[in-house]
Amino acid sequence: MLDRDRDVLTRIRQGLLYTESEASFQAPLRRSDLIFDYNRTRPSDAERRRSLLEAILGSVGARTVLLSPFHAGFGSNVHIGDDFFGNVNLTFVDDVEIRIGDGVMIAPGVTLTTTGHPVHPDLRVDFRRFSEPIVIEDKVWIGSNVVVLPGVRIGYGAVVGAGSVVTHDIPAMTVAVGVPCRVVRQITDEDLNTRTAPVEGPRTNA
């Protein structure tokens, strides 16, 4: 790697501004053609879809479901754990890493973007931008049409309500909603009795 490329990587990792031209050396890490292929495979072709997903993502766990279509800037910067469910039109803007834990569920139309741009237009020449990693911990549920912005961590077991824009970290075991997204309450054992049905024993007729 050239020294100038190392310097750009250092700036990227520090969350500082960089341009499209400066970051062009990372183009081989993009998995655009493979993502195109994945989005056109038959839903029943599980073996082919799994093979493509392993080639696209930086890492992927067991029993992963990612419905088509999905979109990613790179794909190779996305890391997904076990028992993941991603619904249609999930978008990863993964100029830097997006790390998703085990047992995470993501509803339709969600965008996870690690990248933003300067406010002043003179600083946006050559698509100048900054990037910060996103972390989604285990057993998080993200509702439809949520946008998660750069540098956010969503804690274990949290629920993010539909339509929210997540600008700051969300603590573990909380429900958060809104624009901007704010915590509205804790998740407690009382929630174990909400919208549940028996899961053990024979079904009886009244």
Short mmCIF file of C-alpha atoms in Angstrom, two decimals:
data_model
loop_
_atom_site.label_atom_id
_atom_site.label_comp_id
_atom_site.label_asym_id
_atom_site.label_seq_id
_atom_site.Cartn_x
_atom_site.Cartn_y
_atom_site.Cartn_z
CA MET A 1 0.00 0.00 0.00
CA LEU A 2 1.27 3.47 -0.88
CA ASP A 3 2.04 5.94 1.88
CA ARG A 4 -0.62 8.36 0.63
CA ASP A 5 -3.22 5.58 0.80
CA ARG A 6 -2.19 4.78 4.38
CA ASP A 7 -2.60 8.45 5.24
CA VAL A 8 -6.12 8.45 3.81
CA LEU A 9 -7.01 5.29 5.75
CA THR A 10 -5.77 6.93 8.93
CA ARG A 11 -7.99 9.96 8.30
CA ILE A 12 -10.97 7.73 7.55
CA ARG A 13 -10.46 5.77 10.79
CA GLN A 14 -10.24 9.01 12.75
CA GLY A 15 -13.57 10.23 11.36
CA LEU A 16 -11.92 13.07 9.42
CA LEU A 17 -12.86 14.33 5.98
CA TYR A 18 -11.70 12.58 2.81
CA THR A 19 -12.68 12.72 -0.86
CA GLU A 20 -13.93 10.18 -3.38
CA SER A 21 -10.67 10.45 -5.34
CA GLU A 22 -8.55 9.92 -2.24
CA ALA A 23 -10.51 6.77 -1.34
CA SER A 24 -10.55 5.33 -4.86
CA PHE A 25 -7.84 2.79 -3.99
CA GLN A 26 -10.53 0.93 -1.99
CA ALA A 27 -12.61 0.21 -5.12
CA PRO A 28 -11.54 -3.48 -5.29
CA LEU A 29 -13.30 -4.02 -1.94
CA ARG A 30 -16.68 -3.19 -3.48
CA ARG A 31 -18.91 -6.21 -4.13
CA SER A 32 -21.37 -4.49 -6.48
CA ASP A 33 -21.56 -7.25 -9.11
CA LEU A 34 -22.03 -9.95 -6.48
CA ILE A 35 -24.80 -7.92 -4.82
CA PHE A 36 -26.43 -7.57 -8.24
CA ASP A 37 -26.29 -11.36 -8.65
CA TYR A 38 -27.64 -12.01 -5.15
CA ASN A 39 -30.63 -9.76 -5.73
CA ARG A 40 -31.55 -11.79 -8.81
CA THR A 41 -31.31 -15.28 -7.39
CA ARG A 42 -34.45 -17.28 -6.76
CA PRO A 43 -35.62 -17.28 -3.13
CA SER A 44 -35.64 -21.09 -3.24
CA ASP A 45 -31.96 -21.29 -4.28
CA ALA A 46 -30.69 -21.25 -0.70
CA GLU A 47 -27.27 -22.74 -1.47
CA ARG A 48 -26.47 -20.15 -4.15
CA ARG A 49 -27.71 -17.29 -1.98
CA ARG A 50 -25.60 -18.44 0.96
CA SER A 51 -22.51 -18.76 -1.23
CA LEU A 52 -22.97 -15.26 -2.60
CA LEU A 53 -23.60 -13.80 0.84
CA GLU A 54 -20.35 -15.30 2.13
CA ALA A 55 -18.52 -13.76 -0.83
CA ILE A 56 -20.16 -10.35 -0.37
CA LEU A 57 -19.98 -9.74 3.37
CA GLY A 58 -16.93 -9.31 5.55
CA SER A 59 -18.31 -12.10 7.75
CA VAL A 60 -21.67 -13.81 8.18
CA GLY A 61 -22.98 -16.14 10.86
CA ALA A 62 -25.23 -19.18 10.78
CA ARG A 63 -28.96 -19.17 9.94
CA THR A 64 -28.82 -15.74 8.29
CA VAL A 65 -31.80 -14.50 6.29
CA LEU A 66 -31.32 -11.42 4.10
CA LEU A 67 -34.24 -10.84 1.75
CA SER A 68 -33.77 -9.35 -1.71
CA PRO A 69 -33.21 -6.71 -2.70
CA PHE A 70 -30.56 -5.32 -0.40
CA HIS A 71 -27.98 -2.67 -1.20
CA ALA A 72 -24.45 -1.91 -0.03
CA GLY A 73 -21.70 0.49 -1.00
CA PHE A 74 -19.06 -2.16 -0.35
CA GLY A 75 -20.62 -5.19 1.33
CA SER A 76 -17.18 -6.29 2.49
CA ASN A 77 -17.35 -3.89 5.45
CA VAL A 78 -20.53 -5.52 6.81
CA HIS A 79 -20.24 -8.18 9.53
CA ILE A 80 -23.36 -10.08 10.60
CA GLY A 81 -23.75 -12.59 13.46
CA ASP A 82 -25.94 -15.68 13.86
CA ASP A 83 -29.74 -15.81 13.53
CA PHE A 84 -30.03 -12.53 11.64
CA PHE A 85 -33.18 -11.51 9.77
CA GLY A 86 -33.02 -8.59 7.35
CA ASN A 87 -36.17 -7.68 5.45
CA VAL A 88 -36.39 -6.14 1.96
CA ASN A 89 -34.63 -2.92 0.92
CA LEU A 90 -32.03 -2.97 3.67
CA THR A 91 -29.27 -0.50 2.73
CA PHE A 92 -25.73 -0.59 4.11
CA VAL A 93 -23.69 2.55 3.46
CA ASP A 94 -20.57 0.76 4.62
CA ASP A 95 -17.61 2.98 3.80
CA VAL A 96 -16.35 1.73 7.17
CA GLU A 97 -17.47 -1.23 9.28
CA ILE A 98 -21.03 -2.08 10.23
CA ARG A 99 -21.05 -4.80 12.89
CA ILE A 100 -24.31 -6.59 13.70
CA GLY A 101 -24.58 -9.09 16.55
CA ASP A 102 -26.58 -12.29 17.02
CA GLY A 103 -30.37 -12.51 16.94
CA VAL A 104 -30.89 -9.12 15.29
CA MET A 105 -34.10 -8.39 13.34
CA ILE A 106 -34.35 -5.52 10.84
CA ALA A 107 -37.64 -4.54 9.19
CA PRO A 108 -38.17 -3.30 5.59
CA GLY A 109 -36.66 -0.10 4.26
CA VAL A 110 -33.93 0.42 6.88
CA THR A 111 -30.74 2.38 6.11
CA LEU A 112 -27.54 1.96 8.11
CA THR A 113 -25.18 4.71 6.98
CA THR A 114 -21.65 5.09 8.30
CA THR A 115 -21.05 8.18 6.18
CA GLY A 116 -22.07 11.84 6.26
CA HIS A 117 -21.03 15.02 4.47
CA PRO A 118 -19.98 18.53 5.53
CA VAL A 119 -22.70 21.15 5.88
CA HIS A 120 -20.90 23.84 3.87
CA PRO A 121 -21.14 23.18 0.12
CA ASP A 122 -17.56 24.28 -0.54
CA LEU A 123 -16.40 21.32 1.56
CA ARG A 124 -18.42 18.82 -0.48
CA VAL A 125 -16.22 19.05 -3.58
CA ASP A 126 -15.29 15.59 -4.92
CA PHE A 127 -17.96 14.07 -2.64
CA ARG A 128 -15.90 14.90 0.48
CA ARG A 129 -17.25 12.99 3.45
CA PHE A 130 -16.56 11.47 6.86
CA SER A 131 -17.25 7.93 8.08
CA GLU A 132 -17.74 6.37 11.51
CA PRO A 133 -18.55 2.71 12.31
CA ILE A 134 -22.00 1.48 13.35
CA VAL A 135 -22.45 -1.27 15.95
CA ILE A 136 -25.73 -3.11 16.54
CA GLU A 137 -25.49 -5.43 19.53
CA ASP A 138 -27.24 -8.78 20.04
CA LYS A 139 -31.04 -9.19 19.95
CA VAL A 140 -31.82 -5.69 18.67
CA TRP A 141 -35.05 -5.12 16.73
CA ILE A 142 -35.13 -2.20 14.27
CA GLY A 143 -38.52 -1.17 12.85
CA SER A 144 -39.45 -0.21 9.29
CA ASN A 145 -37.89 2.81 7.57
CA VAL A 146 -35.40 3.56 10.34
CA VAL A 147 -32.22 5.48 9.50
CA VAL A 148 -29.14 4.87 11.66
CA LEU A 149 -26.48 7.56 11.29
CA PRO A 150 -22.65 7.39 11.51
CA GLY A 151 -20.99 6.37 14.76
CA VAL A 152 -24.11 5.00 16.46
CA ARG A 153 -24.14 1.97 18.77
CA ILE A 154 -27.48 0.32 19.54
CA GLY A 155 -27.28 -1.67 22.76
CA TYR A 156 -28.31 -5.23 23.56
CA GLY A 157 -32.01 -6.01 23.22
CA ALA A 158 -33.04 -2.48 22.27
CA VAL A 159 -36.08 -1.76 20.11
CA VAL A 160 -36.03 1.15 17.65
CA GLY A 161 -39.51 2.20 16.53
CA ALA A 162 -40.53 2.54 12.88
CA GLY A 163 -39.59 5.74 11.09
CA SER A 164 -36.96 6.79 13.63
CA VAL A 165 -33.73 8.63 12.79
CA VAL A 166 -31.03 7.41 15.17
CA THR A 167 -28.45 10.13 15.71
CA HIS A 168 -26.97 8.99 19.05
CA ASP A 169 -26.27 5.74 20.90
CA ILE A 170 -29.29 3.79 22.19
CA PRO A 171 -28.79 2.07 25.57
CA ALA A 172 -29.37 -1.66 26.06
CA MET A 173 -32.88 -2.92 26.87
CA THR A 174 -34.71 0.27 25.96
CA VAL A 175 -37.44 1.29 23.53
CA ALA A 176 -36.52 4.34 21.47
CA VAL A 177 -38.56 6.19 18.83
CA GLY A 178 -38.77 9.47 16.99
CA VAL A 179 -36.91 12.03 14.91
CA PRO A 180 -34.40 12.37 16.38
CA CYS A 181 -34.70 9.00 18.11
CA ARG A 182 -35.07 9.18 21.90
CA VAL A 183 -35.47 6.59 24.62
CA VAL A 184 -39.07 6.42 25.84
CA ARG A 185 -38.81 3.58 28.36
CA GLN A 186 -36.91 0.58 29.64
CA ILE A 187 -37.70 -2.98 28.58
CA THR A 188 -38.69 -4.94 31.69
CA ASP A 189 -39.97 -8.39 32.65
CA GLU A 190 -43.50 -7.02 32.29
CA ASP A 191 -42.91 -7.08 28.53
CA LEU A 192 -42.73 -10.87 28.72
CA ASN A 193 -46.52 -10.85 29.13
CA THR A 194 -47.24 -8.63 26.14
CA ARG A 195 -48.69 -10.16 22.95
CA THR A 196 -47.54 -13.65 23.89
CA ALA A 197 -49.10 -17.07 23.41
CA PRO A 198 -48.30 -20.39 25.11
CA VAL A 199 -45.27 -22.10 23.59
CA GLU A 200 -45.34 -25.33 25.63
CA GLY A 201 -47.90 -28.04 26.16
CA PRO A 202 -50.86 -29.20 24.04
CA ARG A 203 -53.33 -26.73 22.57
CA THR A 204 -56.80 -27.07 24.14
CA ASN A 205 -60.20 -26.24 22.72
CA ALA A 206 -62.67 -24.16 24.69
#
